[in-house]
XYZ file of C-alpha atoms in Angstrom:
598
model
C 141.427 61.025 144.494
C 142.433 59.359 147.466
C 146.183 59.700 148.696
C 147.833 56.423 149.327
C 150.826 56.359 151.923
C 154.195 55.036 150.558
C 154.735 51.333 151.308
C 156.514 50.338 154.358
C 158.745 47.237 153.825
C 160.393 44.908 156.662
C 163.887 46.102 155.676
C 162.895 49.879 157.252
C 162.538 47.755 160.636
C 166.466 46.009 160.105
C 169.337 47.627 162.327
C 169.853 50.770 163.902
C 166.782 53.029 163.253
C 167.189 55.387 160.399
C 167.062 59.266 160.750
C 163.395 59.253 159.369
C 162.624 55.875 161.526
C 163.740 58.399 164.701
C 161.391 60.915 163.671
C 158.489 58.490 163.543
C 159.398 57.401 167.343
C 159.954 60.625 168.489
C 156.290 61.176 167.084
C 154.860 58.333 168.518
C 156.080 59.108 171.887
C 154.823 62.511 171.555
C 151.019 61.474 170.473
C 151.157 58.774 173.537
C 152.275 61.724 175.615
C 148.849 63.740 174.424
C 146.885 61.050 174.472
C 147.742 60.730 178.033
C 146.908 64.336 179.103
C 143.895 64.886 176.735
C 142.709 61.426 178.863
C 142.476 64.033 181.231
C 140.067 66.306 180.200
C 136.815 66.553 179.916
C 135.408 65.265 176.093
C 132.630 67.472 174.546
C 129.464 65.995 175.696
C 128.026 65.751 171.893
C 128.557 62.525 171.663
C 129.893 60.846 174.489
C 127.579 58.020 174.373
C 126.610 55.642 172.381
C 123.714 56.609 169.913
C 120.954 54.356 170.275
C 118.794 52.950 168.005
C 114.933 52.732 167.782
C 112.671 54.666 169.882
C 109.541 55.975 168.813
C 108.326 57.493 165.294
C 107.915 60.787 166.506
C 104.711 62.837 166.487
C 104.202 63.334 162.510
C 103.823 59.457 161.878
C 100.391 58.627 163.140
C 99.462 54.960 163.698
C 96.176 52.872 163.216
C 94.885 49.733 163.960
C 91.617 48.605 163.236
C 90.341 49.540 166.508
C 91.313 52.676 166.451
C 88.142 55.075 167.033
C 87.759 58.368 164.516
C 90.344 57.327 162.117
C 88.419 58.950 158.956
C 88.327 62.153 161.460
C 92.509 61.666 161.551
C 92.719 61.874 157.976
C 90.376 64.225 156.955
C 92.180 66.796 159.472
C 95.245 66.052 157.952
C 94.318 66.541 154.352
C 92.386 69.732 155.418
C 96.108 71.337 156.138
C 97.982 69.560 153.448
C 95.087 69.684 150.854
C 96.800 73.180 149.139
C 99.998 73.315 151.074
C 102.392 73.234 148.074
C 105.362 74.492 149.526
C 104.786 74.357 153.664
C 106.533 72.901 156.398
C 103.899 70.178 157.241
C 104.967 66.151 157.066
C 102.762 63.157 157.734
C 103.445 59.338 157.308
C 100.018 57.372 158.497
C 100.689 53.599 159.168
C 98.169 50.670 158.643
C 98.778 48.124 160.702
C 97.235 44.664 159.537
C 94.133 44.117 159.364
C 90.529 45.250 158.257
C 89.325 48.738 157.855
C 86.530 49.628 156.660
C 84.501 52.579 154.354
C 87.349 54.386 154.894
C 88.679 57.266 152.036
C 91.880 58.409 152.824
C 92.520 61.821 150.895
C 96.312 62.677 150.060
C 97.343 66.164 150.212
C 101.475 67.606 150.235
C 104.272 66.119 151.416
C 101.704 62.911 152.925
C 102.588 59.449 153.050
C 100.189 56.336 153.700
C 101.696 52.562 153.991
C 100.320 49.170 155.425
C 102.506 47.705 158.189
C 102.600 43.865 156.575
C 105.324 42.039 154.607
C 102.541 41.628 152.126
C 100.329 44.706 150.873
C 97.187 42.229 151.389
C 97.848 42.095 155.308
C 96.135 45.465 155.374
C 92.727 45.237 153.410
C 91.007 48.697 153.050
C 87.579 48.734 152.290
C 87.700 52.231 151.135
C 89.930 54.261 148.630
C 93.067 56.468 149.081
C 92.788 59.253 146.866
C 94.593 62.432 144.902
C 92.169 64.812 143.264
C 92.433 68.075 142.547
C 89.516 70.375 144.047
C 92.290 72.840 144.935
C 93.641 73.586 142.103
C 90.122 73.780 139.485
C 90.734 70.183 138.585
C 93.966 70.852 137.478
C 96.143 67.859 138.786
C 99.622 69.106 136.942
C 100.407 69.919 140.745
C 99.584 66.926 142.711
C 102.942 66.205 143.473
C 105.292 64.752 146.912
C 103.143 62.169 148.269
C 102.803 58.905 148.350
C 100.787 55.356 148.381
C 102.457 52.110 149.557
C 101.874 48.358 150.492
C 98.002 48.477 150.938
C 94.664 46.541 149.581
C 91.959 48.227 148.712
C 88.703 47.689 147.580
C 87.654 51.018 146.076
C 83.946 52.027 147.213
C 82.341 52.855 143.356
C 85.325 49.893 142.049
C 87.779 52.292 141.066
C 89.882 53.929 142.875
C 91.142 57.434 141.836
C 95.029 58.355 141.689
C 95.571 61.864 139.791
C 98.871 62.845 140.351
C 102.051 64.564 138.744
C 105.675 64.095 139.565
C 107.118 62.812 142.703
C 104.220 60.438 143.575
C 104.909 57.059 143.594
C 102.323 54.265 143.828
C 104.331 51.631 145.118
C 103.227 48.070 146.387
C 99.838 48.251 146.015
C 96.873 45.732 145.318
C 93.583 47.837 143.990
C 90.824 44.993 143.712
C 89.339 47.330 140.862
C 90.345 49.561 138.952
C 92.313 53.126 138.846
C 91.753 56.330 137.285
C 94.896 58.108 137.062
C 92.884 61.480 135.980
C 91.412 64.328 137.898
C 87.612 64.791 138.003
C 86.302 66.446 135.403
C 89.227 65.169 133.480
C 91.612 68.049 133.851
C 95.209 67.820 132.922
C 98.199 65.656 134.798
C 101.410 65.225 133.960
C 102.324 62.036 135.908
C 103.404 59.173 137.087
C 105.039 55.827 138.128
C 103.638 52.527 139.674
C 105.839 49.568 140.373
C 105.281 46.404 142.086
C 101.957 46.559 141.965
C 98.552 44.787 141.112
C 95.460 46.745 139.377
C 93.280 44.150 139.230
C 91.213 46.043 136.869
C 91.964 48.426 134.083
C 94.200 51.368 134.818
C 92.898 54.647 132.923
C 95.243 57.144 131.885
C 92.664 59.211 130.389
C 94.077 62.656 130.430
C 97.648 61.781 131.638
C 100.472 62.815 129.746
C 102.890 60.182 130.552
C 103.577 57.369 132.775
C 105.645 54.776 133.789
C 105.012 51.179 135.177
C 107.356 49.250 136.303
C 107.232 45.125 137.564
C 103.562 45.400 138.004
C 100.206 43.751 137.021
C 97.408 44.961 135.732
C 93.932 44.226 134.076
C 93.876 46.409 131.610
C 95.364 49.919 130.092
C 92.902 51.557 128.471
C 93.938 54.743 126.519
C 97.850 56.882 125.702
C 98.408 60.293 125.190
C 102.346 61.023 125.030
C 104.202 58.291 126.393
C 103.177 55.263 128.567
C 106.178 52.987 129.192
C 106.344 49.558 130.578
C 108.851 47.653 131.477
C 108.398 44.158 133.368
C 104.758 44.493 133.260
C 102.170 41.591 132.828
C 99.087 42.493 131.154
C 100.703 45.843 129.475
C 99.435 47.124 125.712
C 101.287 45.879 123.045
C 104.556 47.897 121.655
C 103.051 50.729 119.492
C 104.724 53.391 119.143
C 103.896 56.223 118.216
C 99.844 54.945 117.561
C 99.174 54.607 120.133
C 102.474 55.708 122.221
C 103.025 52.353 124.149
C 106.415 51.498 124.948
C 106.658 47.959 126.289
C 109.685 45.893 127.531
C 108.830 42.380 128.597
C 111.307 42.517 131.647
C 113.130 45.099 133.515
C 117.157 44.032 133.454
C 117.712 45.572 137.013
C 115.744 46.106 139.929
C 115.368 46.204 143.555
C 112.022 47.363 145.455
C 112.231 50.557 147.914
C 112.922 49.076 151.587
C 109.901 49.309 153.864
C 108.879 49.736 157.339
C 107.006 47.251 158.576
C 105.756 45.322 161.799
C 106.736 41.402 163.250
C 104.547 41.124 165.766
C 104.570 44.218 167.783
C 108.562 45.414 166.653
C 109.078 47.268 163.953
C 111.641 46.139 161.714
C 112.954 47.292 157.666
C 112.155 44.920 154.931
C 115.028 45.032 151.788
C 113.995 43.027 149.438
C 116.965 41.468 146.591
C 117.645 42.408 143.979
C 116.192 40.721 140.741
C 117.708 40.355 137.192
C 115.129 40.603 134.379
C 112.340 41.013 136.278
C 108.303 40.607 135.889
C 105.413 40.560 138.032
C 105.525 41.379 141.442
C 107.657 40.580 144.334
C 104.396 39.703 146.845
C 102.047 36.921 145.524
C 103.641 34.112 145.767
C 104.368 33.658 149.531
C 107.113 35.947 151.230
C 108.778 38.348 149.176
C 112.752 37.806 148.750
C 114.931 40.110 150.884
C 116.285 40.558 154.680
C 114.858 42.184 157.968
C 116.878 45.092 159.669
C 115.881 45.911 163.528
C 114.711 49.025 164.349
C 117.142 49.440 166.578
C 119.536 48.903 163.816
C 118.562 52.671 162.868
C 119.142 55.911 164.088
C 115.545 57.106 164.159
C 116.189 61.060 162.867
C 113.301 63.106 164.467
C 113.079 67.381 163.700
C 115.889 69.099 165.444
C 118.912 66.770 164.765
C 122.132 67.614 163.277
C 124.273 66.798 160.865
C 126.725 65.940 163.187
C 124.618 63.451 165.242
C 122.928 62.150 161.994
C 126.875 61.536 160.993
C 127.942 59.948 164.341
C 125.247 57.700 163.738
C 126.435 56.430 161.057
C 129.896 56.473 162.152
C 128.438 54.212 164.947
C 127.105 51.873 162.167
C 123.482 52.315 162.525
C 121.025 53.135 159.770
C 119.106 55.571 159.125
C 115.302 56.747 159.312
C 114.116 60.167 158.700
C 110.768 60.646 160.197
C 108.402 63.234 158.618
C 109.654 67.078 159.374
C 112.044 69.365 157.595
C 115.758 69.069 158.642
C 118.880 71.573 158.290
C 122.080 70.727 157.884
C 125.365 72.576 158.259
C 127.170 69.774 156.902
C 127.153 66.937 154.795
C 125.314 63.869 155.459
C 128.572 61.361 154.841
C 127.041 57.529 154.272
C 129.938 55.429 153.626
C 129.387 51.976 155.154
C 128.002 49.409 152.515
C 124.519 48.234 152.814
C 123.876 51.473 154.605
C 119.718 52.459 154.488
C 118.400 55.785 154.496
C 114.824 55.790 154.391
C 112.666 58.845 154.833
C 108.824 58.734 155.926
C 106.452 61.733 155.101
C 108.539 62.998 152.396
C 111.720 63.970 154.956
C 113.023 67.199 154.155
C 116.780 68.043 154.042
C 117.900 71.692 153.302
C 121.941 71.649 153.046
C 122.917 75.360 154.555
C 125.899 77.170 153.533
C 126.373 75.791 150.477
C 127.266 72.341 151.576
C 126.454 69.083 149.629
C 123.365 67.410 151.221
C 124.504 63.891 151.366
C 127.063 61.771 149.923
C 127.700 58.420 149.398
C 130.776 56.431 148.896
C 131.814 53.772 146.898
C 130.409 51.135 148.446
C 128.372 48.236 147.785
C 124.450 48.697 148.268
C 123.164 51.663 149.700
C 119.673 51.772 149.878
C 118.301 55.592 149.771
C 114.621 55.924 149.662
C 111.911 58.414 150.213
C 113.253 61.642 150.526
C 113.624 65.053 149.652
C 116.454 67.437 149.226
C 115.442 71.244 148.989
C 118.616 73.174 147.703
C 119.307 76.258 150.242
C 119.733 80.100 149.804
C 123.148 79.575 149.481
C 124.823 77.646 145.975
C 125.752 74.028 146.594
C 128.042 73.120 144.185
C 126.052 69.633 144.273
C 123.297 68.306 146.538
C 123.321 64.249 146.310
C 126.344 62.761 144.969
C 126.466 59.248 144.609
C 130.000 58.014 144.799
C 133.177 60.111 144.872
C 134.755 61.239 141.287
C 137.014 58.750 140.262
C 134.645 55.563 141.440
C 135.330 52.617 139.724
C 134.713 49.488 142.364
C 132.256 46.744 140.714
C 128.763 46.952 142.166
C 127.347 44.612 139.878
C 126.228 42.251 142.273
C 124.805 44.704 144.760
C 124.228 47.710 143.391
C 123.718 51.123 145.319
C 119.774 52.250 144.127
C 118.309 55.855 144.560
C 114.422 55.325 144.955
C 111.708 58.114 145.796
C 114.801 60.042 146.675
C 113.478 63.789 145.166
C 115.478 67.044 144.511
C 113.988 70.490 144.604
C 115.729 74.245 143.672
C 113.141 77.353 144.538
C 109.874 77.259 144.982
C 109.582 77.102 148.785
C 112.012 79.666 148.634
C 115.383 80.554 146.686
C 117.597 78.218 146.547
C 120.419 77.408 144.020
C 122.458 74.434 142.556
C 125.312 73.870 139.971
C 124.789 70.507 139.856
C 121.531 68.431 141.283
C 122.455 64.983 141.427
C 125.924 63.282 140.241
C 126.324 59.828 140.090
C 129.983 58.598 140.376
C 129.635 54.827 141.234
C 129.351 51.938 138.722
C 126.114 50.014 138.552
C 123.734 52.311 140.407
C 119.947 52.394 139.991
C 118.375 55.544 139.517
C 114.092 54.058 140.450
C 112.337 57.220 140.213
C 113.183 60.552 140.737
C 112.310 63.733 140.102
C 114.355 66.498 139.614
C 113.231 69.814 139.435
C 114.228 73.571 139.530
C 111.090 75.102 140.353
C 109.175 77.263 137.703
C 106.586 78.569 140.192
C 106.368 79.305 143.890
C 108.425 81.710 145.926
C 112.145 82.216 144.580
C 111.773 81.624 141.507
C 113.889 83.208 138.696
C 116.242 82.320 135.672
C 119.147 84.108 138.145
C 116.936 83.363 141.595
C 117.155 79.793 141.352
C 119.892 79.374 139.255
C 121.183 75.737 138.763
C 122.433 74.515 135.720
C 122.885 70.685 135.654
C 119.992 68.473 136.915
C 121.270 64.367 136.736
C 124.769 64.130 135.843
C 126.404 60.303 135.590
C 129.359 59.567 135.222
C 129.699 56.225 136.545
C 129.296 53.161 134.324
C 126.324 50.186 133.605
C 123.879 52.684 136.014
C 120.224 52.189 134.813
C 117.684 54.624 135.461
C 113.950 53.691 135.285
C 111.536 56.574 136.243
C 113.852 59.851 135.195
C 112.317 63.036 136.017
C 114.152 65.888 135.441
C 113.174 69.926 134.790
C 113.715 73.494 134.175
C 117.566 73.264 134.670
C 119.043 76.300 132.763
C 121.126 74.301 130.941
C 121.309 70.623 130.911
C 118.658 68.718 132.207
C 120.929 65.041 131.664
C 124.323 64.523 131.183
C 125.494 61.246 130.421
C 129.266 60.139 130.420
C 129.793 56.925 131.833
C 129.296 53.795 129.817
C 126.929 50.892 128.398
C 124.089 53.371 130.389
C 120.099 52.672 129.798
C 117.165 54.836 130.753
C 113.720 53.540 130.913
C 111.424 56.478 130.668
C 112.501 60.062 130.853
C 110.387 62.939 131.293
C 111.482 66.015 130.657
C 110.683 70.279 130.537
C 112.960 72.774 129.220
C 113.070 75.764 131.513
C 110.285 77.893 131.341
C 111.714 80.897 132.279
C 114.195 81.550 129.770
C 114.182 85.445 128.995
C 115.177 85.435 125.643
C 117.589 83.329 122.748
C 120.601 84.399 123.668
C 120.243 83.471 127.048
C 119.722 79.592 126.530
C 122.492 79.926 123.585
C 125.185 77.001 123.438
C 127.989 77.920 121.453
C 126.648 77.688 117.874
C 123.430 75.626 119.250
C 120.100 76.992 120.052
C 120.116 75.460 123.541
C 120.831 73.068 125.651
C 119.388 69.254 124.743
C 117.053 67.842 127.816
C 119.292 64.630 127.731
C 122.962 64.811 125.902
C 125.117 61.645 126.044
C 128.597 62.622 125.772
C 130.805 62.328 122.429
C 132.993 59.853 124.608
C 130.393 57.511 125.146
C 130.707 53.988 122.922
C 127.174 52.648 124.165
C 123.863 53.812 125.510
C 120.356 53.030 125.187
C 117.025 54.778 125.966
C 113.375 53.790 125.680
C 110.489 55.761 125.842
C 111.503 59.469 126.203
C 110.043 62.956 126.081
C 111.024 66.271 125.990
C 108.656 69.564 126.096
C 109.306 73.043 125.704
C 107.211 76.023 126.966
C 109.226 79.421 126.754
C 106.167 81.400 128.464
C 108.318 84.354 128.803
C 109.529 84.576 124.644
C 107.547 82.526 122.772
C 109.692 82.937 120.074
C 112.731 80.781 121.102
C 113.683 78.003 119.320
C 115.139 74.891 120.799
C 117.283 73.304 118.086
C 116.918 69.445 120.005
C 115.689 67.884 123.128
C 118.391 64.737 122.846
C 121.757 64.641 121.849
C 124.124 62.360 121.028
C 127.053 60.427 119.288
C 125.898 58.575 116.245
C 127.806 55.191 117.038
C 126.491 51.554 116.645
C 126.367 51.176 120.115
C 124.080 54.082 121.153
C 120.595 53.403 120.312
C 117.368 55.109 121.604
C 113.580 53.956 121.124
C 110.699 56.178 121.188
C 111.630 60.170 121.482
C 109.546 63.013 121.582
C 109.436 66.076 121.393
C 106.093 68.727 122.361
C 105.788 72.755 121.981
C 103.274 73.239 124.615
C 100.779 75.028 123.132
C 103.751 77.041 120.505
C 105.077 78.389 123.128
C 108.668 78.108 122.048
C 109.837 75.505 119.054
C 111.936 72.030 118.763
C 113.635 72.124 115.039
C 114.498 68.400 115.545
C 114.041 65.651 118.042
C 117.440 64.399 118.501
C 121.123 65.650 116.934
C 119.890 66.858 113.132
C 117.060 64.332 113.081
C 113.397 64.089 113.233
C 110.658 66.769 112.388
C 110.075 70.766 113.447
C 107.575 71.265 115.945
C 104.862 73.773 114.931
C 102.097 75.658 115.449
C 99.916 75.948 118.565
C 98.333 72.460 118.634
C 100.550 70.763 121.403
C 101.285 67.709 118.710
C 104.540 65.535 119.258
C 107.421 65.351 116.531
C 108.788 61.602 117.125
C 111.448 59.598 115.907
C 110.569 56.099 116.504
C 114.206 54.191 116.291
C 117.518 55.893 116.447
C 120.456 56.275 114.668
């Protein structure tokens, strides 16, 4: 909590100065005094001068126009070193700027990032596809994860343009004149996905995708469910169905605000922030200029590999924004963003690594922050937490300009140990939480139920926040933990840890394990929609997870469409959420659901 100074009346100013009055002169003489001499010495040359703002993109964002000669060449060579590159240091953003291209097919491997340049994704018109599939992995595409498609046109070569992915790859902003195919080829699994103000002009095919969630869009068609697709603002969407087929459907979203964007005015490069919208539907781009304001390029800091946390924080200090261009970036200490209306916007899935055990970034309690399109990767060392959103205690009104936390990802092990007690924690009132994916790792390097120990994955305890696109995994105890009021989620996806050695090591008091999603006994009102939870205990088989939600049974806490899936019986759910809903069983991978709740 903060600590306030007493108040200082006139009447300590009246008369003779008091004994305490003395002190405070003698004090003030003294700091004028070393103020004087210090005037004298030479300041550390850190940061002497002015930060400035703008400058080039650095040498991992790579730039085309449609004259540019070899471009397929460019992106082929990419993809050839990010095709299989799960956990490497490699970061690309390309940039479209508007105009034409043509037969192009730009392949998406790790941690790459492709975008059109105009305030409208139809400024940039590919004749061509950009496409995730997964060759490298047997046609497996439960893998396909940190990348990323945003504000283009295309017009897909065969009329459909193919999209397999997993978590942590956002189709955002897009116009496909055709349709999309959201599975591998061959059909192989995928466990994906999100879209959001976006047009499919054709039918969007699931086919083998587990889940998904689409958000403010448009599209032709949906043509088939397995788990869990969820809409929400969404013209054209299936019906409501649940559980046969699993659609959820809300005809609006009640919050939202669409990722800021780089983009180009002429030849200057300049940060589009769209508004925010109440109950929205549709997308933000057809009908003339989308809503929002333009921020200068030279308005941001322009972070490039190599800078520290102190010069990322003087920056800010300074005022500036900032942009994270693609690379991986240590920090020694935290990233402190506390100016409202403050963006931090990462290209080529940015990569920052707190050392030491320090909290990544946080924010304060200020009025909309925009952080988009990042990732954190915990360190070697425990962080206590790695992206807190507000400090503990918030409680300003944000209603009216709410802080949102977009494409902003969070990663323990896999590219190598790394530990966290708590992921994410979200302190301030009225935040929106528009896709993310958090995820201790359950394969790569550093990877262990003690290796990569972390606990907690989202915990919020601010009130009215919204999340819509909730990722969250393996944690080795709760996933979600939910204490601030009148809270709604709008799709959750969710994996108990895989790793677990045995029963007693996931016990919870009397409970066989820790729920996926638990809102707190103190909470009077909540409300979900369209939520899964799966378990696969590959290392005993025989554990038994007593729930995947929990929570108080009160008239104002009310969830829609749960799940819950034994992958393949490895492991059990005996109920969906608290005491309710059906055993899983067996080794045929078939969801227990409870359709309305309490």
């Amino acid at each position: 909590m903060p600590v306030h100074a007493p108040p200082t009346g006139s009447a300590a100013f009246r008369g003779a100065p008091s004994p305490s009055r003395r002190r405070g002169l003698a004090a003030t003489l003294a700091a004028t005094l070393a103020a004087t001499l210090l005037a004298f010495v030479p300041s550390s040359p850190a940061h002497a001068d002015p930060i400035e703002g703008g400058g080039d993109l650095g040498p991992n964002v790579i730039v085309f126009d449609p004259s540019t000669p070899n471009i397929q060449g460019r992106l082929d060579e990419v993809f050839k070193q990010q095709e299989s590159a799960q956990f490497g240091s490699g970061r690309y953003q390309f940039l479209f700027k508007p105009g034409t291209y043509n037969g192009l097919n730009a392949q998406l491997g790790f941690y790459t990032s492709v975008s059109g340049l105009g305030l409208s994704p139809d400024d940039v018109s590919i004749n061509g596809d950009v496409t995730v599939d997964a060759g490298w992995f047997n046609g497996n595409a439960t893998q396909n994860f940190w990348r990323s498609a945003e504000n283009l046109s295309l017009n897909p070569v065969n009329g459909t343009n193919r999209w397999a992915v997993s978590q942590a790859a956002p189709f955002r902003r897009m116009h496909v004149k055709g349709g999309l195919n959201l599975a591998p080829d061959g059909y192989g699994w995928a466990s994906g996905g999100y879209i959001a103000d976006s047009k499919i002009d054709g039918s969007v095919g699931p086919y083998s995708q587990q889940q998904w969630y689409t958000r403010d869009s448009q599209v032709g068609g949906w043509q088939n469910a397995v788990w869990n697709m969820t809409f929400s603002g969404v013209e054209g969407a299936p019906a409501q169905s649940f559980p046969d087929p699993p659609y959820t459907t809300l005809e609006t979203t009640p919050t939202s605000r669409e990722k800021p964007f780089l983009y180009l005015d002429g030849d200057a490069y300049k940060v589009f922030v769209p508004e925010k919208r109440t109950n929205a539907r549709g997308v933000t781009w057809d009908s003339g200029a989308p809503a929002g304001s333009s921020i200068d390029l030279d308005q941001f800091y322009v972070v490039k590999p190599g800078a520290t946390a102190q010069t990322i924080n003087a920056a800010l200090d300074q005022g500036l924004n900032l942009l994270f261009t693609p690379g991986v970036y240590h920090v020694d200490e935290t990233i402190e963003v506390n100016r409202a209306d403050t963006v931090v916007l990462g290209l080529g899935l940015a990569t920052i690594i707190p050392d030491n055990g320090v909290t990544a970034m946080k924010v304060a309690d200020v009025d909309g922050v925009k952080l988009a399109g990042f990732l954190i990767d915990a360190g070697p060392v425990n962080s206590e937490t790695l992206l807190e959103v507000g400090p503990e205690g918030s409680s300003a009104d944000h209603s009216a300009n709410p802080t949102t936390v977009q494409d902003v990802f969070i990663r323990i092990g896999g590219a190598g140990p790394g530990k966290a007690t708590t992921s994410m924690v979200v302190n301030s009132d009225d935040t929106i939480i528009d896709h993310t994916w958090v995820w201790r790792a359950d394969h790569g390097d550093g990877v262990g139920w003690e290796t990569n120990r972390a606990d907690f994955g989202v915990r919020v305890n601010g009130d009215d926040v919204l999340a819509t696109g909730l990722f969250v995994e393996h944690f080795n105890k709760y996933d979600v933990e939910w204490y601030g009021e009148r809270g709604r989620t709008i799709f959750f996806q969710n994996e108990k840890a895989y790793d677990a050695p045995n029963q007693a090591a996931i016990q919870n008091g009397d409970t066989k394990g820790y729920a996926a999603y638990r809102v707190d006994d103190s909470v009077e009102q909540h409300e979900g929609w369209g939520m899964g939870s799966y378990c696969y205990y590959n290392v005993d088989p025989t554990i038994q997870q007593h729930n995947g939600f929990q929570a108080p049974v009160k008239p104002g806490v009310r969830f829609h469409h749960l799940l819950v899936v034994s992958l393949g019986g490895q492991g059990q759910y005996e109920r969906v959420i608290n005491d309710t809903g059906e055993p899983t069983s067996g080794t045929s991978t078939i969801p227990s659901v409870v359709v309305q709740f309490p």
